[in-house]
Tab-separated table of C-alpha atoms in Angstrom:
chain	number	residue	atom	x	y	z
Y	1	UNK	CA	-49.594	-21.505	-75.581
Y	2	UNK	CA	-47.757	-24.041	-77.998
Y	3	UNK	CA	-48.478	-27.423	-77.308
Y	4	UNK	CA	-44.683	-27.796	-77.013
Y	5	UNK	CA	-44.623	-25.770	-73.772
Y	6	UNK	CA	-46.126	-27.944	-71.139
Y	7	UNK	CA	-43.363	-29.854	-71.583
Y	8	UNK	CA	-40.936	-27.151	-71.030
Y	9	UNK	CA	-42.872	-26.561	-67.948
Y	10	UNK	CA	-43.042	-30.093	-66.783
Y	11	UNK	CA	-39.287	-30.679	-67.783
Y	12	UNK	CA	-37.938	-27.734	-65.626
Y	13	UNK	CA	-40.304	-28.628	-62.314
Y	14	UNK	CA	-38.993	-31.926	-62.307
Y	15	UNK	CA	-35.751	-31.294	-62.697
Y	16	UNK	CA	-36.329	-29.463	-59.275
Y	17	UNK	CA	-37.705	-32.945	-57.941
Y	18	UNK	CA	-34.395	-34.683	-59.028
Y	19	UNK	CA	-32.518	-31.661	-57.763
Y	20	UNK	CA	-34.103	-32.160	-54.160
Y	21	UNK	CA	-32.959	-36.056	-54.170
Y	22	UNK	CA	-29.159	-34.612	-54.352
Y	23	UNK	CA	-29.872	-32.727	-51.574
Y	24	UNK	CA	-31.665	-35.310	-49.270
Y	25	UNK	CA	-28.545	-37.924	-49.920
Y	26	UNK	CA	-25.990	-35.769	-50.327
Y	27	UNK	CA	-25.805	-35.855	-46.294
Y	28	UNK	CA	-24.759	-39.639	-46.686
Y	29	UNK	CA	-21.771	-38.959	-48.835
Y	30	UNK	CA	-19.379	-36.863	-46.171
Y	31	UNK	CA	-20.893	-37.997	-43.053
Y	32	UNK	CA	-17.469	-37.894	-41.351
Y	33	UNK	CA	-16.579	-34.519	-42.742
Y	34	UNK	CA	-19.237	-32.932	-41.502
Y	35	UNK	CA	-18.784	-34.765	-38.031
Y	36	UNK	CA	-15.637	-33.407	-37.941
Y	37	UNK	CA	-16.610	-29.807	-39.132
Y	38	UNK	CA	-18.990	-29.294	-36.414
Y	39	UNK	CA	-17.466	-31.594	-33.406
Y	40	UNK	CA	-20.919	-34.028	-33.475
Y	41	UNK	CA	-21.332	-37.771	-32.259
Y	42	UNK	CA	-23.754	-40.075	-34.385
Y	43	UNK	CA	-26.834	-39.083	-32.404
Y	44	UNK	CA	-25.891	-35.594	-33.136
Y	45	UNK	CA	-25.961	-36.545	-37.011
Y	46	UNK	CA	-29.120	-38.072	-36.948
Y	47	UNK	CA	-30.547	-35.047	-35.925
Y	48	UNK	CA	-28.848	-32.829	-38.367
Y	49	UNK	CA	-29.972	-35.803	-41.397
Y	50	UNK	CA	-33.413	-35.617	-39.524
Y	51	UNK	CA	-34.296	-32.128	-39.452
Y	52	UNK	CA	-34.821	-32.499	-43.430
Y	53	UNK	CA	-37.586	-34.866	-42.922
Y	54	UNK	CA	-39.372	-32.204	-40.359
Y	55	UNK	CA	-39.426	-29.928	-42.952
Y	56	UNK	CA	-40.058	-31.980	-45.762
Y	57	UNK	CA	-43.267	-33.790	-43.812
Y	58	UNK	CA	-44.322	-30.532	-41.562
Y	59	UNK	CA	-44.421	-28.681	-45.344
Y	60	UNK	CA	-46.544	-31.364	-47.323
Y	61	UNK	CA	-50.401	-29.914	-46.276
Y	62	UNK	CA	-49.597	-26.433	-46.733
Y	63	UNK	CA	-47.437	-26.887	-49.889
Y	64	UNK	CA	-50.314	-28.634	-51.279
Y	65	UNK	CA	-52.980	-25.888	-50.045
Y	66	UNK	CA	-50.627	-23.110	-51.594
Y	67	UNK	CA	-50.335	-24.289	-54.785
Y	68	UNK	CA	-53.793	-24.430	-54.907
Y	69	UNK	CA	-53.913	-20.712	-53.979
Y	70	UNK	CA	-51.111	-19.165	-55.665
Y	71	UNK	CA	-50.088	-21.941	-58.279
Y	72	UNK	CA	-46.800	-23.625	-59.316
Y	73	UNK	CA	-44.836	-20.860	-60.806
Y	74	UNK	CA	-44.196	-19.080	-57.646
Y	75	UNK	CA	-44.626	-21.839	-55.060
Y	76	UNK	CA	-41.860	-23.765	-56.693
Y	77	UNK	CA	-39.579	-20.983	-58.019
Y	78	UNK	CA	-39.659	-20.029	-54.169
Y	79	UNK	CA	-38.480	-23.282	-52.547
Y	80	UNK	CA	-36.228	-23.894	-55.039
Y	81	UNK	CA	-35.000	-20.442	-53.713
Y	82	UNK	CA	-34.758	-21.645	-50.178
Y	83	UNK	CA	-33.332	-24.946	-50.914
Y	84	UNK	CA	-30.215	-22.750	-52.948
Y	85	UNK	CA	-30.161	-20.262	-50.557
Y	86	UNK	CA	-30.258	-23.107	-47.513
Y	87	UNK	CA	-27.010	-24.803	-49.150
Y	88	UNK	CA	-24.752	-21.166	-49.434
Y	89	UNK	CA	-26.076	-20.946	-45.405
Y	90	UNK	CA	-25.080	-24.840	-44.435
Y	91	UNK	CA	-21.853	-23.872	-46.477
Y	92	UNK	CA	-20.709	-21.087	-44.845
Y	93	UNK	CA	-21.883	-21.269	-41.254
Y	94	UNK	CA	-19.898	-23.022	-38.631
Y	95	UNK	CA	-22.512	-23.079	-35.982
Y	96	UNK	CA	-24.452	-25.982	-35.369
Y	97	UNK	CA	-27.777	-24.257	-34.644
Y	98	UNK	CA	-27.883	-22.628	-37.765
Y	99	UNK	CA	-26.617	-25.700	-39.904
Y	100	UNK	CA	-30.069	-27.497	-38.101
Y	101	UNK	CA	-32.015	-24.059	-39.472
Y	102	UNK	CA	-30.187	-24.960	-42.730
Y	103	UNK	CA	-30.505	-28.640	-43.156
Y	104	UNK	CA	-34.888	-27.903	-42.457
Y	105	UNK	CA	-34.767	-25.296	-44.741
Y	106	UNK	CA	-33.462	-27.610	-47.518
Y	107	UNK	CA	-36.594	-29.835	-46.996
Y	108	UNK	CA	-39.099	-27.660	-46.248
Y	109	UNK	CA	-38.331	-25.814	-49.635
Y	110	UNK	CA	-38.002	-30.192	-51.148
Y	111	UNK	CA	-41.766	-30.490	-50.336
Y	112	UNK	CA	-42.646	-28.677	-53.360
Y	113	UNK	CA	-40.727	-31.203	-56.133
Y	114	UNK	CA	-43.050	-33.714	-56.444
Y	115	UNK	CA	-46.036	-31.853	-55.583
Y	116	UNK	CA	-45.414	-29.142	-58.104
Y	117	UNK	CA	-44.669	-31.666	-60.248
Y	118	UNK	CA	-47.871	-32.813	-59.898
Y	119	UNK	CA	-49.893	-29.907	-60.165
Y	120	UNK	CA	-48.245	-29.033	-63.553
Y	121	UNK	CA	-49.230	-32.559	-64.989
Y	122	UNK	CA	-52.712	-31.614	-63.529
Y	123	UNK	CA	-52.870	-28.391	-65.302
Y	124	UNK	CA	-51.477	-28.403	-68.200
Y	125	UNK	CA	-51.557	-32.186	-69.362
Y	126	UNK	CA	-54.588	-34.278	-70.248
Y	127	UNK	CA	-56.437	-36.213	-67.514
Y	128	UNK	CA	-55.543	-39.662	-68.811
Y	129	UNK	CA	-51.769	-38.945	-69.433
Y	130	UNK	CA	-51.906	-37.974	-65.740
Y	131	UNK	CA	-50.483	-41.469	-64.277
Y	132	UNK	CA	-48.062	-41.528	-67.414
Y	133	UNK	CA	-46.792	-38.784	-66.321
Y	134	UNK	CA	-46.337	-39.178	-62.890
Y	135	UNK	CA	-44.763	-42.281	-63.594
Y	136	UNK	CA	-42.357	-40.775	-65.680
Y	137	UNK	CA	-41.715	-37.836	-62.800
Y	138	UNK	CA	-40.843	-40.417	-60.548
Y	139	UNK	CA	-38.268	-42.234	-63.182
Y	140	UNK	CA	-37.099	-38.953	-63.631
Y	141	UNK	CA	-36.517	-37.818	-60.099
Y	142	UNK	CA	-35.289	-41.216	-58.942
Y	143	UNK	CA	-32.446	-39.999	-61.473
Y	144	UNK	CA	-31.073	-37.453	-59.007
Y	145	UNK	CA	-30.525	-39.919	-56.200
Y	146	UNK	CA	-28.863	-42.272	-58.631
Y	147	UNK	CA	-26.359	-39.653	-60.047
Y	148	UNK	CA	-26.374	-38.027	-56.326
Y	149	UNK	CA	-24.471	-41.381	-55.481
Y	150	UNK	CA	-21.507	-42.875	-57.057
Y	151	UNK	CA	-20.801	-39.476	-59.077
Y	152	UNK	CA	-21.135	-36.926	-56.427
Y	153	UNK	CA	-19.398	-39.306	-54.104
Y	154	UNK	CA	-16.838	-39.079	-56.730
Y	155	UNK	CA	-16.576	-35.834	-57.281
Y	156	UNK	CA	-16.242	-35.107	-53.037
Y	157	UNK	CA	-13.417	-37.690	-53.150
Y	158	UNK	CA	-12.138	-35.699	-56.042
Y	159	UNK	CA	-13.143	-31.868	-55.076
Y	160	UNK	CA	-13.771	-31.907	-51.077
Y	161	UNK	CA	-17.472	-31.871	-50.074
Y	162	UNK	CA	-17.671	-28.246	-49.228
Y	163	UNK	CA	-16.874	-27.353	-52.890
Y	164	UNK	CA	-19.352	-29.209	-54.055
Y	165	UNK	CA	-21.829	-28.099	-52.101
Y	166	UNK	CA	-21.309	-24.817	-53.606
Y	167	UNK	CA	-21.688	-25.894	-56.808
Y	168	UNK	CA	-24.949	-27.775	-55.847
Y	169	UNK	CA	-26.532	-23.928	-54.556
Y	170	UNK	CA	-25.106	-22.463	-57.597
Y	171	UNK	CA	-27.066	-25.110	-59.752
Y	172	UNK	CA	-30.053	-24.117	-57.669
Y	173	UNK	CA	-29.941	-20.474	-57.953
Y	174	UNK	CA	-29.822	-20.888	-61.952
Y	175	UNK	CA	-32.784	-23.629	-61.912
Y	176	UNK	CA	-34.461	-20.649	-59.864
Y	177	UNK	CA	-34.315	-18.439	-62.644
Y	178	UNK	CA	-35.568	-20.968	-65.189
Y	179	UNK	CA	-38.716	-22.412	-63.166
Y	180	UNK	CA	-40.098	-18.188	-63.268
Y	181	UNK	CA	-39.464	-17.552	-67.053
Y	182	UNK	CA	-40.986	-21.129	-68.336
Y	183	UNK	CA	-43.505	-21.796	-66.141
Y	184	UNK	CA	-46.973	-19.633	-66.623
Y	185	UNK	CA	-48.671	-18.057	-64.708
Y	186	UNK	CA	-51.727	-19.522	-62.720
Y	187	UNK	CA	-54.884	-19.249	-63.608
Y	188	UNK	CA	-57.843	-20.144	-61.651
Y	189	UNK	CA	-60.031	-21.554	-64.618
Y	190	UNK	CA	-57.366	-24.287	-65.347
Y	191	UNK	CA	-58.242	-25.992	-61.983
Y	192	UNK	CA	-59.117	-29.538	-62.578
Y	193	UNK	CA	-59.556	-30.483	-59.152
Y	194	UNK	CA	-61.123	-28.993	-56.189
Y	195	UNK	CA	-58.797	-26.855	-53.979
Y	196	UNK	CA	-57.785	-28.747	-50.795
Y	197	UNK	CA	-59.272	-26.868	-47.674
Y	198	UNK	CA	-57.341	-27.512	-44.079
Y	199	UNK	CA	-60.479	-28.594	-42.683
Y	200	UNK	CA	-60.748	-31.934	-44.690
Y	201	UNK	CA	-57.836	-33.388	-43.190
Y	202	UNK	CA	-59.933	-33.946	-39.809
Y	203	UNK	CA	-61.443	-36.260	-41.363
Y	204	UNK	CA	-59.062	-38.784	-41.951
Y	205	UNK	CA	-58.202	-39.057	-38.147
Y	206	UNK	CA	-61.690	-39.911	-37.524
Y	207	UNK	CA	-60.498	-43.255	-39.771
Y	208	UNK	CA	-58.891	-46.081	-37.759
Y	209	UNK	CA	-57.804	-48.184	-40.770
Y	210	UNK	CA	-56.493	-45.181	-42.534
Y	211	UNK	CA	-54.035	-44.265	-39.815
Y	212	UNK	CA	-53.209	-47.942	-39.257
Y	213	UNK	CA	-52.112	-47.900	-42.868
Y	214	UNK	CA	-49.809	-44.354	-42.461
Y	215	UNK	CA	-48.448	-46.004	-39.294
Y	216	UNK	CA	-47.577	-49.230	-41.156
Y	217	UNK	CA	-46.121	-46.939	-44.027
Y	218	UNK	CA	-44.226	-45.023	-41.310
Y	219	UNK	CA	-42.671	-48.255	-40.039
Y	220	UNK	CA	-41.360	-49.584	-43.104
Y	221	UNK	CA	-39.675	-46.758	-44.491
Y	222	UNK	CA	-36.510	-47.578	-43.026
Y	223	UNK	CA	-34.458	-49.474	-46.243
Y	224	UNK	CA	-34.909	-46.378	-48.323
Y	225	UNK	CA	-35.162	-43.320	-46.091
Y	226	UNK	CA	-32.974	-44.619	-43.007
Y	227	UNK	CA	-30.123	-46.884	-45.033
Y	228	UNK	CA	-30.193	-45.498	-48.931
Y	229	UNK	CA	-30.343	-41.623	-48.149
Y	230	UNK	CA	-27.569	-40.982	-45.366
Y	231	UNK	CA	-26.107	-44.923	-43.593
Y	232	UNK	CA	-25.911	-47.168	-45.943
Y	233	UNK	CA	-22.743	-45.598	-47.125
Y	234	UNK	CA	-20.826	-45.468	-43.888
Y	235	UNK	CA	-21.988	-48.359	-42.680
Y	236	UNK	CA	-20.779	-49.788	-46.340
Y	237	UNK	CA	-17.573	-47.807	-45.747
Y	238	UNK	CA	-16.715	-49.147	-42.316
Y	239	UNK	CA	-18.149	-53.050	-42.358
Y	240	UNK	CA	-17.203	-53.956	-45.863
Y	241	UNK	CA	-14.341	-51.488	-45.912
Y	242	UNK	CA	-15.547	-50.453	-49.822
Y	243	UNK	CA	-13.688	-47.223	-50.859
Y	244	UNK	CA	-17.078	-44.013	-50.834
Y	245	UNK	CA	-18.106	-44.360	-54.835
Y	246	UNK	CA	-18.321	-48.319	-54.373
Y	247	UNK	CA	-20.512	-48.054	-51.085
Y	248	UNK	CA	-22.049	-44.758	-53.266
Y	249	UNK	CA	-22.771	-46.958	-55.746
Y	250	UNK	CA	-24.356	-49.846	-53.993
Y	251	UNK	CA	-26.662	-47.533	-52.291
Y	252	UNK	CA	-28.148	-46.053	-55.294
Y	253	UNK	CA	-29.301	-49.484	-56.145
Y	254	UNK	CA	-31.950	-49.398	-54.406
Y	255	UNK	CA	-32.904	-45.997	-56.254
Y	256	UNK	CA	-32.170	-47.838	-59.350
Y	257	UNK	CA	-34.594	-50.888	-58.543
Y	258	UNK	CA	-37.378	-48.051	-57.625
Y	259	UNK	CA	-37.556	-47.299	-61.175
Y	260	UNK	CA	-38.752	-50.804	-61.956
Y	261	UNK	CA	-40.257	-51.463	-58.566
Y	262	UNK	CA	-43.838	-49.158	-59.343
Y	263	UNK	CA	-44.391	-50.568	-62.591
Y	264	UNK	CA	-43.806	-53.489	-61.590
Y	265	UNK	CA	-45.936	-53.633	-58.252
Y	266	UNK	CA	-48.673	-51.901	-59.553
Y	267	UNK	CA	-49.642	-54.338	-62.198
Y	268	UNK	CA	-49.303	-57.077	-60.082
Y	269	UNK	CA	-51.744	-55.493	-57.676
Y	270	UNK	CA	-54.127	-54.878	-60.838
Y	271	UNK	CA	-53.482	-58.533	-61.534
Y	272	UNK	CA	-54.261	-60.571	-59.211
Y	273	UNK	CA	-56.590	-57.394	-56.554
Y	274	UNK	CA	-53.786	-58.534	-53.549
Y	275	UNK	CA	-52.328	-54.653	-52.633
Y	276	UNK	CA	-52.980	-55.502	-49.099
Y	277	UNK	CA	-51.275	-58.897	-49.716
Y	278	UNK	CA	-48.394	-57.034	-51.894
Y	279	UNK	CA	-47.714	-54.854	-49.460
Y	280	UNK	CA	-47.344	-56.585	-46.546
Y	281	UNK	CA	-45.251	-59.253	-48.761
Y	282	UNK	CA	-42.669	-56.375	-49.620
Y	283	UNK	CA	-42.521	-55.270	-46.014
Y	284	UNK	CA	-40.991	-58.769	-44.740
Y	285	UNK	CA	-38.978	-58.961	-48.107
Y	286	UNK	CA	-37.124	-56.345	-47.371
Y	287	UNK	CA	-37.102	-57.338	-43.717
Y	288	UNK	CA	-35.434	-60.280	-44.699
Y	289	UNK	CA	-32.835	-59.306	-47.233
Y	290	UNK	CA	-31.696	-56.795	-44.646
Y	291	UNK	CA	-31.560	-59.464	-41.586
Y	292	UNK	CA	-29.018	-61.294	-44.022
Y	293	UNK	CA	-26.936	-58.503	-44.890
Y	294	UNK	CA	-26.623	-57.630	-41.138
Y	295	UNK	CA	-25.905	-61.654	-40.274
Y	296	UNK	CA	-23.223	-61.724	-42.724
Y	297	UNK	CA	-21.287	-59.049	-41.211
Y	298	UNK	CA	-19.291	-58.192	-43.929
Y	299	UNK	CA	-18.928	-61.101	-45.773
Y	300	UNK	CA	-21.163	-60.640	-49.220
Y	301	UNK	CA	-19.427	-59.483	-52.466
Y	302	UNK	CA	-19.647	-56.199	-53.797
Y	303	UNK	CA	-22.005	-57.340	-56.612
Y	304	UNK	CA	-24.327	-59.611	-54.683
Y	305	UNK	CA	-24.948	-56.752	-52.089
Y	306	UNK	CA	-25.778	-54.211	-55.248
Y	307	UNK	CA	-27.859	-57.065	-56.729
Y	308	UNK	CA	-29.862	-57.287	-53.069
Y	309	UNK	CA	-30.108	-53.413	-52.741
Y	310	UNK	CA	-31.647	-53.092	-56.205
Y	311	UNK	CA	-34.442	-56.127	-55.032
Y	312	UNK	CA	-34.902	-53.715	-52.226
Y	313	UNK	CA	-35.414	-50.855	-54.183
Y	314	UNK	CA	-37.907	-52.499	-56.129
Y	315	UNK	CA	-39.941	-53.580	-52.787
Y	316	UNK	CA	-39.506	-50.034	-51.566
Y	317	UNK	CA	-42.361	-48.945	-53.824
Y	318	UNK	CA	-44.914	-50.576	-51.615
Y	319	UNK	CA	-45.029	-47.398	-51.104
Y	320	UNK	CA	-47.487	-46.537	-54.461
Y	321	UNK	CA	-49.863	-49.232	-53.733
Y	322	UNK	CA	-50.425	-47.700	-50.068
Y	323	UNK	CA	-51.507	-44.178	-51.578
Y	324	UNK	CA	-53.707	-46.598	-53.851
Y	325	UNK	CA	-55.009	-48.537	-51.083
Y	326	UNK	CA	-55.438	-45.413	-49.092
Y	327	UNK	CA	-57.195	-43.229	-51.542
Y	328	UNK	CA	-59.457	-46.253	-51.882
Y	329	UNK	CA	-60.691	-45.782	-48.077
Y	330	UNK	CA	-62.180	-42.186	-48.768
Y	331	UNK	CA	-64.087	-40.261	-51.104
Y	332	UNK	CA	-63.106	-38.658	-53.710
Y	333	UNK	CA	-62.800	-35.125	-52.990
Y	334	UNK	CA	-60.197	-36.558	-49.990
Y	335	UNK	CA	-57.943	-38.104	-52.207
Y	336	UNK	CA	-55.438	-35.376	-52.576
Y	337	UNK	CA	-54.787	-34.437	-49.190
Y	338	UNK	CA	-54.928	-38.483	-48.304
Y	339	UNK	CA	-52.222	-38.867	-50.367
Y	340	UNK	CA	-50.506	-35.691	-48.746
Y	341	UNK	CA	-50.962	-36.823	-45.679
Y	342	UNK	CA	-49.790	-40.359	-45.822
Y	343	UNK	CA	-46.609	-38.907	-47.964
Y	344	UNK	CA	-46.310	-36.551	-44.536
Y	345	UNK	CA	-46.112	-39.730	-42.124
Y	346	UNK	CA	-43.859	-41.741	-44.941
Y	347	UNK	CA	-41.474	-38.576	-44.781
Y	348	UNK	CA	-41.616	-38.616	-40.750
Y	349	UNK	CA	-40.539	-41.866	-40.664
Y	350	UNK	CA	-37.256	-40.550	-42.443
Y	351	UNK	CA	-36.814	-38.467	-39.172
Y	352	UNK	CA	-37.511	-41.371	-36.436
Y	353	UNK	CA	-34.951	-43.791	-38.293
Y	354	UNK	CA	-31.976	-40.736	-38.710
Y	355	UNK	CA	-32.203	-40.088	-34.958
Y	356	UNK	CA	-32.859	-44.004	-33.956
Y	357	UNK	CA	-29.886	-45.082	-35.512
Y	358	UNK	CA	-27.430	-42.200	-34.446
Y	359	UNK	CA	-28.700	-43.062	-31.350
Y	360	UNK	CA	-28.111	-46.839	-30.986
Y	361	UNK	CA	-24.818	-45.857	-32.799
Y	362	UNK	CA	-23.652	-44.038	-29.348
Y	363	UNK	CA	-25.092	-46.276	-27.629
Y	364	UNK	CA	-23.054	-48.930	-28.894
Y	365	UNK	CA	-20.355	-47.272	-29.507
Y	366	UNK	CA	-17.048	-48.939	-27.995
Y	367	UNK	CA	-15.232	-46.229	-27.126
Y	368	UNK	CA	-12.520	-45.437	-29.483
Y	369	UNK	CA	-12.039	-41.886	-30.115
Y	370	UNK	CA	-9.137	-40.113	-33.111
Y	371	UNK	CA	-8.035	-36.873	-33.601
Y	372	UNK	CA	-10.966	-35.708	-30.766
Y	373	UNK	CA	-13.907	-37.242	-33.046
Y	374	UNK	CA	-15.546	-40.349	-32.033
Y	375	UNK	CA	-14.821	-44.225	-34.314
Y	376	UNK	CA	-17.682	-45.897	-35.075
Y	377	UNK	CA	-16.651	-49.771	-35.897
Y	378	UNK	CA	-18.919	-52.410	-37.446
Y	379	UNK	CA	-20.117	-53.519	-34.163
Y	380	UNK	CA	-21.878	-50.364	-33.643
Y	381	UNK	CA	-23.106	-50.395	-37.085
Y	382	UNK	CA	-23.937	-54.236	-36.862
Y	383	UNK	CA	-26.582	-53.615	-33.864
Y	384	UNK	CA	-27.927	-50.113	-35.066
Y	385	UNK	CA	-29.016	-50.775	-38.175
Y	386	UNK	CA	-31.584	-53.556	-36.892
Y	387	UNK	CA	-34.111	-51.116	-36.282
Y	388	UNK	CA	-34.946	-51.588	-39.937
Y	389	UNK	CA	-35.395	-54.898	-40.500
Y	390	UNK	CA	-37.353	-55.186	-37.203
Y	391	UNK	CA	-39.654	-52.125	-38.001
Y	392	UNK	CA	-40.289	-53.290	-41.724
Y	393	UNK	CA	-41.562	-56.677	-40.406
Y	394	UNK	CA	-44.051	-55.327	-38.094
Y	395	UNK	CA	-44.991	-52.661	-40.560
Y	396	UNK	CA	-45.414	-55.505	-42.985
Y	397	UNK	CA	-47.748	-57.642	-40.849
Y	398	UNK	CA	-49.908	-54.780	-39.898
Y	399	UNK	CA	-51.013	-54.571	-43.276
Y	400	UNK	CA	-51.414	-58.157	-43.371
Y	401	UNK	CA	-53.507	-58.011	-40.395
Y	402	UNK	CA	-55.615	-54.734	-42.323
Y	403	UNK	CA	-56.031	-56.824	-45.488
Y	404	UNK	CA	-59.906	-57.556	-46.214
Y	405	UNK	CA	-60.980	-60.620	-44.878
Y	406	UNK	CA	-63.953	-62.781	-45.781
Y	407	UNK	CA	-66.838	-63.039	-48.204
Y	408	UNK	CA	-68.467	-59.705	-46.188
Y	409	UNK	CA	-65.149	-57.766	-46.660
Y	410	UNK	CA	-66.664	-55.961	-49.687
Y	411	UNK	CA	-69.691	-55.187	-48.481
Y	412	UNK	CA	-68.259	-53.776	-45.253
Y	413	UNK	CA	-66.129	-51.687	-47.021
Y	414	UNK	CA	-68.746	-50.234	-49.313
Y	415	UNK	CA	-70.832	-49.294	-46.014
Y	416	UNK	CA	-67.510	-47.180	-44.894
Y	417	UNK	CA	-67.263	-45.668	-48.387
Y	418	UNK	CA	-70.998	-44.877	-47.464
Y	419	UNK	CA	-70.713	-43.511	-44.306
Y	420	UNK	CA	-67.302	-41.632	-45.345
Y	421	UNK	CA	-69.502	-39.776	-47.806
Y	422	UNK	CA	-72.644	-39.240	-45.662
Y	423	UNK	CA	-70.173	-37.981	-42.800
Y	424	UNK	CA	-68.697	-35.367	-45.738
Y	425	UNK	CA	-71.855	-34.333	-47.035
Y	426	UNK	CA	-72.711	-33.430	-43.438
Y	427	UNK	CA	-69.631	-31.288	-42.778
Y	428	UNK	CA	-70.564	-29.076	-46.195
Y	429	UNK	CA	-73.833	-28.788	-45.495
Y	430	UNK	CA	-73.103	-27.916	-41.981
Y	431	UNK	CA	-70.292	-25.244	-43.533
Y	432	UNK	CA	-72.753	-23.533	-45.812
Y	433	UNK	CA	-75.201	-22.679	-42.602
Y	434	UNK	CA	-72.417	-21.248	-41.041
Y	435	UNK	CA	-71.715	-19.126	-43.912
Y	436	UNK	CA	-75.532	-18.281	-44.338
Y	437	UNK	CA	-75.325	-17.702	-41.080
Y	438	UNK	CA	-72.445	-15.493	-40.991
Y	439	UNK	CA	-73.215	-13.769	-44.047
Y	440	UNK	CA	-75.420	-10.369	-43.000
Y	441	UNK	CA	-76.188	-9.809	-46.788
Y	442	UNK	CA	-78.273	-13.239	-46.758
């Protein structure tokens, strides 16, 4: 194999990871369309932009376990089948059960973008270009949400959204073909890691701190996954009355800030030892910026709202210095399917705030109803969309409250790095008895 080729390999795998941000915002973009298509109220559409979250977070532990058993080639080349073949289904079916089916589909098969992603880079790439790497996946991938904003949005105003929708499974079908002729097979000897095994993620919910720290994660989610993927346009659309590419394009600020936001997070953390600190500091940032977009109803300019959403973008990737803190509570063989599983809570919390805020949306909802299809005005907006700032502070001062405390912090959490290992080495040796045990050759 050329050197040139990993490349190739890596280039085409996250391509499929920017692909699968078109899909997860594209939702946003023709909200009221697809209201209209299938005869839904908000809480309705929260569901539908929900059920991509359930498949996305139900698919991150066995995504991960499969591509340690069957490698990236045909894990990926196969959900970026379903996700294509998900899209012609959504496009063509007019009945809401099956656009639900669809709309899962599209995420399940989206689990496999970053974490194919990563298990190329593991592969085929040097160990210390491995953060480099995944750094630049991320810049990469962030891409797709940016250009899955303003331009899509532009292209629905120009096109319609079912047309191109179709275009978006067409793209999919041909990326299909060119993840199975670039990427090798898998090979057993290239493993750099050990395989993840099911029964290892029992042990993290033996660890309070661990699944303080998903639950904290879970509860700050809301800017991105809640506002920037699907209501942050409407609610852009209806309170400032911005025309879909310039509420398109405000939103994908905050995708635009994310490429700063890891860098520049993570060497602050490295700087000054405060992720903890950080963390919990980005939380009530962003709890704050979106309190004062929600108390201003309607009355900050087009460019100071971009300029806010891109400082919220850059906050949003707390979210890399909680899979650092978390790795950091278990041992090392744990690390992978820690970071799976917090990623599987983080993408859960996509799911509560979609079906929260359609919710609160009915619930306030005044009354008004055109054409048989319910108006949502800015006062239902206004009230819904307080779930996030509300949820990111508390989210934000439970990881204040799990910060280290005290000169006996460090030792205490050596001693649970100690007894995390003692408790693993248990549960092998413990695993090879049974298998002596169940072994009648031995």
């Amino acid at each position: 194999m050329s050197h040139f080729h990993p490349w190739v390999m890596w280039f085409f795998a996250v391509l499929f990871f920017s692909y699968q941000f078109i899909m997860r915002v594209f939702l946003g973009l023709c909200g009221t369309e697809i209201m209209h298509k299938f005869q839904i109220d908000a809480t309705d559409f929260g569901l539908l932009a929900s059920m991509y979250y359930y498949g996305y977070a139900g698919m991150q532990i066995p995504i991960a376990v499969l591509l340690d058993r069957f490698g990236p080639r045909m894990v990926i080349s196969l959900c970026c089948l379903v996700c294509s073949g998900s899209i012609f289904l959504f496009y063509w079916t007019d009945n809401w059960t099956l656009a639900l089916l669809a709309r899962f589909l599209i995420g399940a098969g989206s689990a496999a973008g970053f974490l194919g992603t990563s298990k190329i880079v593991t592969l085929w790439f040097p160990f210390h270009h491995y953060s480099r790497m995944i750094g630049l996946s991320f810049s990469i991938g962030l891409l797709g949400a940016i250009y899955g904003g303003m331009p899509v949005g532009h292209l629905i105003t120009l096109y319609g959204w079912e047309n191109v929708l179709l275009i978006i499974g067409v793209a999919g079908l041909v990326l299909t073909g060119l993840l199975i002729l670039t990427i090798k097979p898998y090979k057993m000897s290239f493993l750099h890691e050990p395989p993840i095994f099911l029964k290892d993620f029992k042990s993290l919910l033996t660890m309070p701190s661990l699944l303080l720290l998903a639950l904290a994660n879970f509860l700050m989610v809301g800017s991105l996954e809640g506002f920037a993927d699907v209501w942050g346009v409407p609610y852009l659309m209806t309170v400032y009355a911005f025309i879909k590419e310039d509420a398109a394009f405000i939103t994908s600020s905050i995708f635009t800030g994310m490429l700063f936001g890891g860098p520049i997070l993570a060497y602050f953390a490295e700087k000054f030892k405060k992720s903890y600190q950080i963390t919990a500091l980005c939380g009530l940032l962003m709890a704050g910026i979106f309190a004062l977009m929600l108390l201003s109803k309607g009355s900050l300019s087009h460019t100071s709202l971009a300029i806010l959403m891109f400082i919220v973008g850059v906050l949003c990737c707390y979210q890399v210095l909680v899979f650092s803190i978390g790795t950091s509570l278990v041992s090392a063989n744990l690390r992978n399917i820690t970071v799976a599983f917090l990623n599987c809570i983080n993408m859960l919390g996509g799911s509560f705030f979609h079906t929260t805020i359609g919710y609160l949306m009915d619930f306030f909802w005044l009354g008004q109803i055109l054409e048989g299809q319910r108006v949502y005005e800015a006062h239902a907006f206004g009230y819904a969309l307080w779930i996030i700032p509300l949820t990111a502070f508390i989210g934000g001062a439970m990881v204040w409250l799990l910060r280290p405390v005290g000169k006996g912090s460090k030792r205490k959490q050596k001693v649970a790095e100690a007894s995390q290992l003692v408790r693993q080495k248990s549960m092998k040796i413990n695993a090879e008895f049974e298998a002596i045990e169940n072994d009648p050759e031995r």
